[in-house]
mmCIF file of C-alpha atoms in Angstrom:
data_model
loop_
_atom_site.group_PDB
_atom_site.id
_atom_site.type_symbol
_atom_site.label_atom_id
_atom_site.label_comp_id
_atom_site.label_asym_id
_atom_site.label_seq_id
_atom_site.Cartn_x
_atom_site.Cartn_y
_atom_site.Cartn_z
ATOM 1 C CA UNK M 1 7.563 19.571 11.368
ATOM 2 C CA UNK M 2 5.023 22.065 10.398
ATOM 3 C CA UNK M 3 8.336 24.578 10.677
ATOM 4 C CA UNK M 4 10.377 23.059 8.118
ATOM 5 C CA UNK M 5 9.631 24.039 4.791
ATOM 6 C CA UNK M 6 12.754 23.140 2.905
ATOM 7 C CA UNK M 7 13.171 19.752 1.512
ATOM 8 C CA UNK M 8 16.490 19.762 0.566
ATOM 9 C CA UNK M 9 18.825 17.970 -0.807
ATOM 10 C CA UNK M 10 15.382 16.218 -2.468
ATOM 11 C CA UNK M 11 14.313 18.249 -5.768
ATOM 12 C CA UNK M 12 11.182 16.039 -6.763
ATOM 13 C CA UNK M 13 9.091 13.881 -5.414
ATOM 14 C CA UNK M 14 7.873 10.351 -7.499
ATOM 15 C CA UNK M 15 4.987 8.565 -6.430
ATOM 16 C CA UNK M 16 5.804 5.447 -7.641
ATOM 17 C CA UNK M 17 2.312 2.794 -7.662
ATOM 18 C CA UNK M 18 1.415 -0.755 -9.307
ATOM 19 C CA UNK M 19 -0.272 0.424 -11.857
ATOM 20 C CA UNK M 20 -4.115 -1.121 -13.726
ATOM 21 C CA UNK M 21 -5.861 -0.915 -16.589
ATOM 22 C CA UNK M 22 -7.898 2.579 -17.972
ATOM 23 C CA UNK M 23 -9.964 0.215 -21.013
ATOM 24 C CA UNK M 24 -10.908 -3.603 -21.651
ATOM 25 C CA UNK M 25 -8.015 -3.835 -24.249
ATOM 26 C CA UNK M 26 -5.840 -3.168 -21.689
ATOM 27 C CA UNK M 27 -6.459 -5.896 -19.112
ATOM 28 C CA UNK M 28 -4.737 -8.306 -20.464
ATOM 29 C CA UNK M 29 -1.540 -6.960 -21.690
ATOM 30 C CA UNK M 30 -1.262 -5.072 -17.968
ATOM 31 C CA UNK M 31 -1.887 -8.564 -16.543
ATOM 32 C CA UNK M 32 0.966 -9.609 -18.697
ATOM 33 C CA UNK M 33 2.913 -6.983 -17.181
ATOM 34 C CA UNK M 34 2.785 -8.368 -13.688
ATOM 35 C CA UNK M 35 3.250 -11.621 -14.677
ATOM 36 C CA UNK M 36 6.201 -11.514 -16.728
ATOM 37 C CA UNK M 37 8.562 -13.968 -16.753
ATOM 38 C CA UNK M 38 6.473 -16.646 -15.539
ATOM 39 C CA UNK M 39 5.015 -18.280 -18.541
ATOM 40 C CA UNK M 40 1.354 -17.753 -18.718
ATOM 41 C CA UNK M 41 -1.089 -18.133 -21.547
ATOM 42 C CA UNK M 42 -2.775 -15.228 -22.893
ATOM 43 C CA UNK M 43 -6.041 -17.345 -21.748
ATOM 44 C CA UNK M 44 -5.502 -17.785 -18.588
ATOM 45 C CA UNK M 45 -4.936 -13.592 -18.492
ATOM 46 C CA UNK M 46 -7.880 -13.106 -19.711
ATOM 47 C CA UNK M 47 -9.613 -15.741 -16.603
ATOM 48 C CA UNK M 48 -7.169 -13.756 -14.544
ATOM 49 C CA UNK M 49 -8.744 -10.675 -16.158
ATOM 50 C CA UNK M 50 -12.648 -11.390 -15.273
ATOM 51 C CA UNK M 51 -12.602 -8.858 -11.888
ATOM 52 C CA UNK M 52 -11.386 -5.795 -14.113
ATOM 53 C CA UNK M 53 -13.965 -6.596 -17.266
ATOM 54 C CA UNK M 54 -16.352 -6.725 -14.463
ATOM 55 C CA UNK M 55 -15.823 -2.954 -13.838
ATOM 56 C CA UNK M 56 -15.716 -2.073 -17.838
ATOM 57 C CA UNK M 57 -11.563 -3.560 -17.855
ATOM 58 C CA UNK M 58 -10.795 0.042 -15.441
ATOM 59 C CA UNK M 59 -9.090 -0.269 -12.633
ATOM 60 C CA UNK M 60 -9.753 1.761 -9.728
ATOM 61 C CA UNK M 61 -6.214 2.825 -9.023
ATOM 62 C CA UNK M 62 -5.030 5.016 -11.463
ATOM 63 C CA UNK M 63 -7.710 7.428 -10.940
ATOM 64 C CA UNK M 64 -7.116 7.866 -7.105
ATOM 65 C CA UNK M 65 -3.322 8.173 -7.938
ATOM 66 C CA UNK M 66 -4.002 11.567 -10.026
ATOM 67 C CA UNK M 67 -5.751 12.100 -6.809
ATOM 68 C CA UNK M 68 -3.611 11.643 -3.998
ATOM 69 C CA UNK M 69 -1.284 14.122 -6.781
ATOM 70 C CA UNK M 70 -3.533 16.213 -6.539
ATOM 71 C CA UNK M 71 -3.613 16.541 -2.731
ATOM 72 C CA UNK M 72 -0.172 16.376 -2.631
ATOM 73 C CA UNK M 73 0.651 18.569 -5.026
ATOM 74 C CA UNK M 74 -2.105 21.294 -2.881
ATOM 75 C CA UNK M 75 -0.782 20.561 0.106
ATOM 76 C CA UNK M 76 2.411 21.199 -1.100
ATOM 77 C CA UNK M 77 1.530 24.508 -2.064
ATOM 78 C CA UNK M 78 -0.319 25.696 0.794
ATOM 79 C CA UNK M 79 2.243 25.291 3.029
ATOM 80 C CA UNK M 80 4.724 26.760 0.773
ATOM 81 C CA UNK M 81 6.937 23.250 0.023
ATOM 82 C CA UNK M 82 8.627 23.910 -3.386
ATOM 83 C CA UNK M 83 8.582 20.119 -4.164
ATOM 84 C CA UNK M 84 7.688 19.486 -8.048
ATOM 85 C CA UNK M 85 5.280 16.039 -7.486
ATOM 86 C CA UNK M 86 5.844 13.038 -10.224
ATOM 87 C CA UNK M 87 3.849 9.674 -10.556
ATOM 88 C CA UNK M 88 5.049 6.755 -12.575
ATOM 89 C CA UNK M 89 3.846 3.211 -11.926
ATOM 90 C CA UNK M 90 5.425 -0.072 -12.202
ATOM 91 C CA UNK M 91 3.212 -1.688 -14.496
ATOM 92 C CA UNK M 92 1.017 0.209 -16.378
ATOM 93 C CA UNK M 93 1.262 3.911 -18.257
ATOM 94 C CA UNK M 94 2.748 6.350 -16.743
ATOM 95 C CA UNK M 95 5.881 3.930 -16.776
ATOM 96 C CA UNK M 96 8.250 4.185 -14.213
ATOM 97 C CA UNK M 97 11.590 4.779 -16.239
ATOM 98 C CA UNK M 98 9.215 6.974 -18.276
ATOM 99 C CA UNK M 99 8.525 8.979 -16.077
ATOM 100 C CA UNK M 100 12.675 8.866 -14.163
ATOM 101 C CA UNK M 101 13.672 9.759 -17.429
ATOM 102 C CA UNK M 102 11.395 12.816 -17.830
ATOM 103 C CA UNK M 103 12.411 13.833 -14.166
ATOM 104 C CA UNK M 104 15.879 13.770 -15.316
ATOM 105 C CA UNK M 105 15.292 15.890 -18.184
ATOM 106 C CA UNK M 106 13.672 18.475 -16.479
ATOM 107 C CA UNK M 107 16.603 18.355 -14.066
ATOM 108 C CA UNK M 108 16.266 16.187 -10.494
ATOM 109 C CA UNK M 109 18.821 14.660 -9.585
ATOM 110 C CA UNK M 110 18.198 13.768 -6.246
ATOM 111 C CA UNK M 111 14.870 12.522 -5.271
ATOM 112 C CA UNK M 112 12.203 10.854 -2.788
ATOM 113 C CA UNK M 113 10.130 8.398 -3.549
ATOM 114 C CA UNK M 114 6.260 7.692 -2.024
ATOM 115 C CA UNK M 115 5.139 4.047 -2.675
ATOM 116 C CA UNK M 116 1.833 3.395 -2.553
ATOM 117 C CA UNK M 117 2.254 0.425 -0.045
ATOM 118 C CA UNK M 118 2.797 0.861 3.358
ATOM 119 C CA UNK M 119 3.745 -2.209 4.586
ATOM 120 C CA UNK M 120 6.890 -4.183 5.104
ATOM 121 C CA UNK M 121 7.503 -7.186 2.437
ATOM 122 C CA UNK M 122 8.881 -7.968 -1.171
ATOM 123 C CA UNK M 123 5.731 -6.808 -3.206
ATOM 124 C CA UNK M 124 5.170 -4.023 -1.168
ATOM 125 C CA UNK M 125 8.732 -2.717 -0.689
ATOM 126 C CA UNK M 126 11.517 -4.183 -2.199
ATOM 127 C CA UNK M 127 10.029 -5.286 -6.070
ATOM 128 C CA UNK M 128 9.695 -1.451 -5.969
ATOM 129 C CA UNK M 129 13.089 -1.050 -5.233
ATOM 130 C CA UNK M 130 14.286 -3.467 -7.626
ATOM 131 C CA UNK M 131 12.374 -1.552 -10.469
ATOM 132 C CA UNK M 132 13.534 1.223 -9.459
ATOM 133 C CA UNK M 133 17.314 -0.209 -9.838
ATOM 134 C CA UNK M 134 16.034 -1.902 -13.068
ATOM 135 C CA UNK M 135 15.253 1.887 -14.479
ATOM 136 C CA UNK M 136 18.303 3.636 -12.893
ATOM 137 C CA UNK M 137 19.865 1.050 -15.330
ATOM 138 C CA UNK M 138 17.620 1.860 -18.401
ATOM 139 C CA UNK M 139 18.957 5.478 -17.903
ATOM 140 C CA UNK M 140 22.463 4.771 -17.441
ATOM 141 C CA UNK M 141 22.415 2.632 -20.186
ATOM 142 C CA UNK M 142 21.518 5.424 -22.366
ATOM 143 C CA UNK M 143 23.998 7.838 -21.277
ATOM 144 C CA UNK M 144 21.057 10.026 -18.977
ATOM 145 C CA UNK M 145 21.897 11.287 -15.639
ATOM 146 C CA UNK M 146 21.196 8.803 -12.867
ATOM 147 C CA UNK M 147 19.237 10.561 -9.685
ATOM 148 C CA UNK M 148 20.098 9.804 -6.391
ATOM 149 C CA UNK M 149 16.587 8.076 -5.592
ATOM 150 C CA UNK M 150 15.335 7.161 -1.814
ATOM 151 C CA UNK M 151 12.563 5.780 -0.284
ATOM 152 C CA UNK M 152 10.502 7.631 2.556
ATOM 153 C CA UNK M 153 10.050 4.752 5.438
ATOM 154 C CA UNK M 154 7.159 2.802 6.229
ATOM 155 C CA UNK M 155 4.021 5.075 7.016
ATOM 156 C CA UNK M 156 1.726 2.393 7.856
ATOM 157 C CA UNK M 157 1.722 3.560 11.479
ATOM 158 C CA UNK M 158 1.820 7.532 10.656
ATOM 159 C CA UNK M 159 -1.193 8.561 11.996
ATOM 160 C CA UNK M 160 -1.502 10.500 9.152
ATOM 161 C CA UNK M 161 -2.639 6.998 7.703
ATOM 162 C CA UNK M 162 -3.960 5.661 10.358
ATOM 163 C CA UNK M 163 -6.451 8.605 11.971
ATOM 164 C CA UNK M 164 -8.237 7.950 8.716
ATOM 165 C CA UNK M 165 -8.836 4.705 8.983
ATOM 166 C CA UNK M 166 -9.818 5.308 12.725
ATOM 167 C CA UNK M 167 -13.139 6.741 11.336
ATOM 168 C CA UNK M 168 -13.534 5.216 8.772
ATOM 169 C CA UNK M 169 -14.680 2.197 11.030
ATOM 170 C CA UNK M 170 -16.588 4.499 13.516
ATOM 171 C CA UNK M 171 -19.060 5.760 10.215
ATOM 172 C CA UNK M 172 -19.064 1.610 9.403
ATOM 173 C CA UNK M 173 -20.110 0.801 12.638
ATOM 174 C CA UNK M 174 -22.718 3.813 13.026
ATOM 175 C CA UNK M 175 -24.104 2.812 9.583
ATOM 176 C CA UNK M 176 -25.082 -1.000 11.456
ATOM 177 C CA UNK M 177 -28.720 -2.059 12.088
ATOM 178 C CA UNK M 178 -28.696 -0.431 15.942
ATOM 179 C CA UNK M 179 -29.874 -4.010 17.260
ATOM 180 C CA UNK M 180 -26.420 -5.331 16.163
ATOM 181 C CA UNK M 181 -24.011 -2.711 16.699
ATOM 182 C CA UNK M 182 -22.869 -3.598 20.138
ATOM 183 C CA UNK M 183 -21.973 -7.359 19.082
ATOM 184 C CA UNK M 184 -20.158 -6.574 16.094
ATOM 185 C CA UNK M 185 -16.816 -7.542 14.815
ATOM 186 C CA UNK M 186 -14.173 -6.268 13.307
ATOM 187 C CA UNK M 187 -12.274 -7.648 10.457
ATOM 188 C CA UNK M 188 -9.119 -6.326 9.726
ATOM 189 C CA UNK M 189 -8.112 -6.937 5.857
ATOM 190 C CA UNK M 190 -4.878 -6.723 4.132
ATOM 191 C CA UNK M 191 -3.590 -8.753 1.041
ATOM 192 C CA UNK M 192 -2.702 -12.519 1.384
ATOM 193 C CA UNK M 193 0.939 -13.578 0.544
ATOM 194 C CA UNK M 194 2.903 -16.679 0.913
ATOM 195 C CA UNK M 195 4.012 -17.667 5.172
ATOM 196 C CA UNK M 196 7.652 -18.181 2.880
ATOM 197 C CA UNK M 197 7.495 -14.321 2.404
ATOM 198 C CA UNK M 198 5.836 -13.147 5.307
ATOM 199 C CA UNK M 199 8.048 -15.283 7.460
ATOM 200 C CA UNK M 200 11.616 -13.018 6.180
ATOM 201 C CA UNK M 201 9.464 -9.393 5.610
ATOM 202 C CA UNK M 202 11.108 -6.615 6.965
ATOM 203 C CA UNK M 203 14.863 -6.674 8.448
ATOM 204 C CA UNK M 204 16.558 -9.908 9.673
ATOM 205 C CA UNK M 205 16.070 -9.350 12.907
ATOM 206 C CA UNK M 206 11.722 -8.845 12.524
ATOM 207 C CA UNK M 207 12.020 -12.575 10.129
ATOM 208 C CA UNK M 208 10.120 -15.158 12.106
ATOM 209 C CA UNK M 209 6.815 -16.337 12.193
ATOM 210 C CA UNK M 210 5.130 -13.876 9.688
ATOM 211 C CA UNK M 211 7.737 -11.344 9.700
ATOM 212 C CA UNK M 212 7.615 -7.829 10.026
ATOM 213 C CA UNK M 213 4.396 -8.054 7.391
ATOM 214 C CA UNK M 214 2.116 -9.735 9.806
ATOM 215 C CA UNK M 215 3.626 -7.577 13.196
ATOM 216 C CA UNK M 216 2.915 -4.435 11.312
ATOM 217 C CA UNK M 217 -0.727 -5.185 10.716
ATOM 218 C CA UNK M 218 -1.266 -6.798 14.508
ATOM 219 C CA UNK M 219 0.168 -3.598 15.775
ATOM 220 C CA UNK M 220 -2.410 -0.423 13.007
ATOM 221 C CA UNK M 221 -5.104 -2.735 14.416
ATOM 222 C CA UNK M 222 -4.554 -2.634 17.814
ATOM 223 C CA UNK M 223 -3.974 0.934 17.541
ATOM 224 C CA UNK M 224 -7.322 1.582 15.885
ATOM 225 C CA UNK M 225 -9.206 -1.151 18.011
ATOM 226 C CA UNK M 226 -7.883 1.254 21.425
ATOM 227 C CA UNK M 227 -9.133 4.582 19.546
ATOM 228 C CA UNK M 228 -12.528 2.900 18.511
ATOM 229 C CA UNK M 229 -12.720 1.819 22.270
ATOM 230 C CA UNK M 230 -11.851 5.252 23.072
ATOM 231 C CA UNK M 231 -14.197 6.537 21.308
ATOM 232 C CA UNK M 232 -17.749 4.569 21.491
ATOM 233 C CA UNK M 233 -17.036 2.645 25.556
ATOM 234 C CA UNK M 234 -17.575 -0.433 23.468
ATOM 235 C CA UNK M 235 -13.945 -2.950 23.324
ATOM 236 C CA UNK M 236 -14.987 -5.070 19.728
ATOM 237 C CA UNK M 237 -13.730 -8.418 19.154
ATOM 238 C CA UNK M 238 -11.452 -8.280 16.276
ATOM 239 C CA UNK M 239 -8.873 -10.464 14.255
ATOM 240 C CA UNK M 240 -6.411 -9.317 11.380
ATOM 241 C CA UNK M 241 -7.523 -11.397 7.964
ATOM 242 C CA UNK M 242 -6.713 -12.027 4.474
ATOM 243 C CA UNK M 243 -8.256 -11.552 0.987
ATOM 244 C CA UNK M 244 -6.916 -11.702 -2.507
ATOM 245 C CA UNK M 245 -5.152 -14.874 -2.543
ATOM 246 C CA UNK M 246 -3.318 -15.387 -5.919
ATOM 247 C CA UNK M 247 -1.024 -18.479 -5.717
ATOM 248 C CA UNK M 248 -0.828 -21.668 -6.415
ATOM 249 C CA UNK M 249 -2.883 -23.691 -4.384
ATOM 250 C CA UNK M 250 -0.075 -26.574 -3.040
ATOM 251 C CA UNK M 251 1.809 -23.210 -1.869
ATOM 252 C CA UNK M 252 0.717 -22.186 1.785
ATOM 253 C CA UNK M 253 0.083 -17.996 2.267
ATOM 254 C CA UNK M 254 -1.614 -16.347 4.624
ATOM 255 C CA UNK M 255 -4.660 -17.373 5.943
ATOM 256 C CA UNK M 256 -8.221 -17.532 6.876
ATOM 257 C CA UNK M 257 -9.612 -15.978 4.021
ATOM 258 C CA UNK M 258 -12.639 -13.098 4.423
ATOM 259 C CA UNK M 259 -14.841 -14.913 3.064
ATOM 260 C CA UNK M 260 -14.068 -18.600 5.516
ATOM 261 C CA UNK M 261 -13.983 -16.244 8.603
ATOM 262 C CA UNK M 262 -17.372 -14.722 7.686
ATOM 263 C CA UNK M 263 -18.849 -18.220 7.859
ATOM 264 C CA UNK M 264 -16.740 -18.809 11.306
ATOM 265 C CA UNK M 265 -18.085 -15.617 12.588
ATOM 266 C CA UNK M 266 -21.831 -16.268 11.258
ATOM 267 C CA UNK M 267 -21.403 -19.829 12.646
ATOM 268 C CA UNK M 268 -20.228 -18.361 16.276
ATOM 269 C CA UNK M 269 -23.890 -16.236 16.116
ATOM 270 C CA UNK M 270 -22.134 -13.144 15.577
ATOM 271 C CA UNK M 271 -24.754 -10.141 14.507
ATOM 272 C CA UNK M 272 -22.585 -8.167 12.210
ATOM 273 C CA UNK M 273 -19.356 -7.847 11.072
ATOM 274 C CA UNK M 274 -16.947 -4.515 9.947
ATOM 275 C CA UNK M 275 -14.632 -5.210 7.175
ATOM 276 C CA UNK M 276 -11.696 -2.539 7.705
ATOM 277 C CA UNK M 277 -9.319 -3.209 4.698
ATOM 278 C CA UNK M 278 -5.754 -1.483 6.658
ATOM 279 C CA UNK M 279 -3.690 -2.830 3.875
ATOM 280 C CA UNK M 280 -4.720 -0.920 1.101
ATOM 281 C CA UNK M 281 -3.600 2.993 0.501
ATOM 282 C CA UNK M 282 -6.976 2.986 -1.582
ATOM 283 C CA UNK M 283 -9.795 1.357 -3.628
ATOM 284 C CA UNK M 284 -7.861 -0.993 -5.218
ATOM 285 C CA UNK M 285 -9.186 -3.842 -7.801
ATOM 286 C CA UNK M 286 -8.727 -6.348 -4.771
ATOM 287 C CA UNK M 287 -11.162 -3.894 -2.050
ATOM 288 C CA UNK M 288 -14.113 -3.650 -5.190
ATOM 289 C CA UNK M 289 -14.113 -6.851 -5.825
ATOM 290 C CA UNK M 290 -12.721 -9.285 -2.910
ATOM 291 C CA UNK M 291 -14.672 -7.144 -0.714
ATOM 292 C CA UNK M 292 -17.300 -5.231 -2.062
ATOM 293 C CA UNK M 293 -18.573 -7.760 -4.244
ATOM 294 C CA UNK M 294 -17.253 -10.977 -3.143
ATOM 295 C CA UNK M 295 -17.325 -11.322 -0.045
ATOM 296 C CA UNK M 296 -20.554 -8.714 0.667
ATOM 297 C CA UNK M 297 -22.165 -11.180 -1.599
ATOM 298 C CA UNK M 298 -21.022 -14.242 1.222
ATOM 299 C CA UNK M 299 -22.559 -11.822 3.391
ATOM 300 C CA UNK M 300 -25.888 -11.380 2.035
ATOM 301 C CA UNK M 301 -25.381 -15.500 1.345
ATOM 302 C CA UNK M 302 -24.554 -15.915 5.225
ATOM 303 C CA UNK M 303 -27.997 -13.102 6.080
ATOM 304 C CA UNK M 304 -25.088 -10.725 8.011
ATOM 305 C CA UNK M 305 -25.389 -7.838 7.993
ATOM 306 C CA UNK M 306 -21.578 -6.205 6.133
ATOM 307 C CA UNK M 307 -20.117 -2.461 6.482
ATOM 308 C CA UNK M 308 -16.576 -1.633 4.548
ATOM 309 C CA UNK M 309 -15.202 1.289 6.093
ATOM 310 C CA UNK M 310 -13.267 3.801 4.047
ATOM 311 C CA UNK M 311 -9.160 3.430 2.990
ATOM 312 C CA UNK M 312 -6.756 6.624 3.337
ATOM 313 C CA UNK M 313 -7.321 7.231 -0.798
ATOM 314 C CA UNK M 314 -6.376 11.577 -1.022
ATOM 315 C CA UNK M 315 -7.267 12.231 2.582
ATOM 316 C CA UNK M 316 -5.976 15.418 2.984
ATOM 317 C CA UNK M 317 -4.329 13.885 6.243
ATOM 318 C CA UNK M 318 -2.848 11.699 4.372
ATOM 319 C CA UNK M 319 -1.356 14.133 1.909
ATOM 320 C CA UNK M 320 -0.211 15.795 5.339
ATOM 321 C CA UNK M 321 1.634 12.981 6.211
ATOM 322 C CA UNK M 322 3.593 12.406 3.146
ATOM 323 C CA UNK M 323 4.411 15.669 3.971
ATOM 324 C CA UNK M 324 5.906 15.507 6.876
ATOM 325 C CA UNK M 325 7.879 12.119 6.017
ATOM 326 C CA UNK M 326 9.651 14.277 3.336
ATOM 327 C CA UNK M 327 10.709 17.095 5.381
ATOM 328 C CA UNK M 328 12.124 14.049 8.270
ATOM 329 C CA UNK M 329 13.795 12.155 5.520
ATOM 330 C CA UNK M 330 15.352 15.668 4.436
ATOM 331 C CA UNK M 331 15.780 16.634 8.199
ATOM 332 C CA UNK M 332 17.737 12.827 8.854
ATOM 333 C CA UNK M 333 19.912 13.399 5.221
ATOM 334 C CA UNK M 334 20.848 17.387 6.279
ATOM 335 C CA UNK M 335 22.357 15.489 10.121
ATOM 336 C CA UNK M 336 19.390 17.174 11.298
ATOM 337 C CA UNK M 337 17.565 15.495 14.622
ATOM 338 C CA UNK M 338 13.531 15.104 14.227
ATOM 339 C CA UNK M 339 10.777 13.487 15.602
ATOM 340 C CA UNK M 340 9.965 10.923 13.973
ATOM 341 C CA UNK M 341 5.615 10.233 14.017
ATOM 342 C CA UNK M 342 4.266 6.460 14.451
ATOM 343 C CA UNK M 343 1.670 4.979 16.447
ATOM 344 C CA UNK M 344 1.673 1.730 18.302
ATOM 345 C CA UNK M 345 4.358 -0.001 20.004
ATOM 346 C CA UNK M 346 6.784 -0.381 16.793
ATOM 347 C CA UNK M 347 7.888 2.863 16.638
ATOM 348 C CA UNK M 348 8.598 3.699 12.923
ATOM 349 C CA UNK M 349 10.478 2.378 10.347
ATOM 350 C CA UNK M 350 13.652 2.825 9.183
ATOM 351 C CA UNK M 351 15.134 5.047 6.246
ATOM 352 C CA UNK M 352 17.354 3.033 4.848
ATOM 353 C CA UNK M 353 16.624 -0.834 3.642
ATOM 354 C CA UNK M 354 18.803 -2.975 5.489
ATOM 355 C CA UNK M 355 21.181 -5.952 3.632
ATOM 356 C CA UNK M 356 18.135 -9.177 4.352
ATOM 357 C CA UNK M 357 15.420 -6.844 4.180
ATOM 358 C CA UNK M 358 12.075 -8.677 2.608
ATOM 359 C CA UNK M 359 14.456 -10.959 0.251
ATOM 360 C CA UNK M 360 13.350 -11.953 -3.189
ATOM 361 C CA UNK M 361 13.802 -15.795 -4.324
ATOM 362 C CA UNK M 362 16.537 -14.612 -7.617
ATOM 363 C CA UNK M 363 18.010 -12.114 -6.159
ATOM 364 C CA UNK M 364 18.485 -8.212 -8.314
ATOM 365 C CA UNK M 365 19.797 -5.344 -7.495
ATOM 366 C CA UNK M 366 17.857 -2.791 -5.302
ATOM 367 C CA UNK M 367 17.893 0.888 -4.812
ATOM 368 C CA UNK M 368 17.164 2.755 -2.004
ATOM 369 C CA UNK M 369 18.866 0.587 0.311
ATOM 370 C CA UNK M 370 21.703 -0.249 2.393
ATOM 371 C CA UNK M 371 22.763 -2.973 -0.478
ATOM 372 C CA UNK M 372 21.889 -0.431 -3.471
ATOM 373 C CA UNK M 373 24.473 -0.508 -6.830
ATOM 374 C CA UNK M 374 22.728 3.472 -6.878
ATOM 375 C CA UNK M 375 23.733 4.904 -3.730
#
């Protein structure tokens, strides 16, 4: 892969992310964007936004995306990959539609897309594809050229994504009190989603109990545990747990919650815990609040030593992985066979989301899939 330099047919890369407020005045408008169509009153949005106000109304995600942009551009330049990188968000500036409009004005017509969500699910994949289709429809209505957009495959098990997480867990274990380290448990965390969404995540053949969403997280957790055992000689007990639930109480969501899990471990006499947020690319607000604030406070209340391992963020190995993913997809589009890097038992994910993959309750057009209206 390192010998490949030509990204053709792609002439640009779009970093597509969720977006976040960058000041107190942004919080309620941002949340209104996120919840558009649900009829949530402003007072409720202010209550929901209390996590952001604790951090000055600033989400860390935009700064982290800027850091990732810088890392990607440096990696591409260092390896002779002539591919400009743009950034657009679903819910805050720079907005996706504005960025695509800029890319078209700059002459780009075949765009590779990296979403800052590594796993299969409606909210982590198809919703991004729906937003792409909505933005392309706006460009079409404005009489602008409509570019072809291809979303890069899920990278949850790419070595450049997994290895930084392995090292994060090793670092956190080393930071635990020595007398507690050997008996520590690993709590791998990810965003909880409705069980109905989990069960239908991924291609139809992956649907079932937890779907591809749970299966992919479990596979990554096993890879990390195996790597930690190889390097420490200790087979640490572990479990996949969830955080950041935001739905109605009567709707079933994935469990157990991280705070409930910490209570259970403490009750069982576990001496320490490493919380590893494998479901997040970088230190989103969910990581800063739900883990660093809420779960850490729960652990302190219990007298349970905890450490939170690092997310991948702008790690150079992740930037290199993105370069490999672009070149891999370019080679495939050129009709060439190329080795696809993947750890664990599941293998590399699909390039093109098939029909029935991560379906929504209300069917909407989605780009970058077998059912895309913009092929």
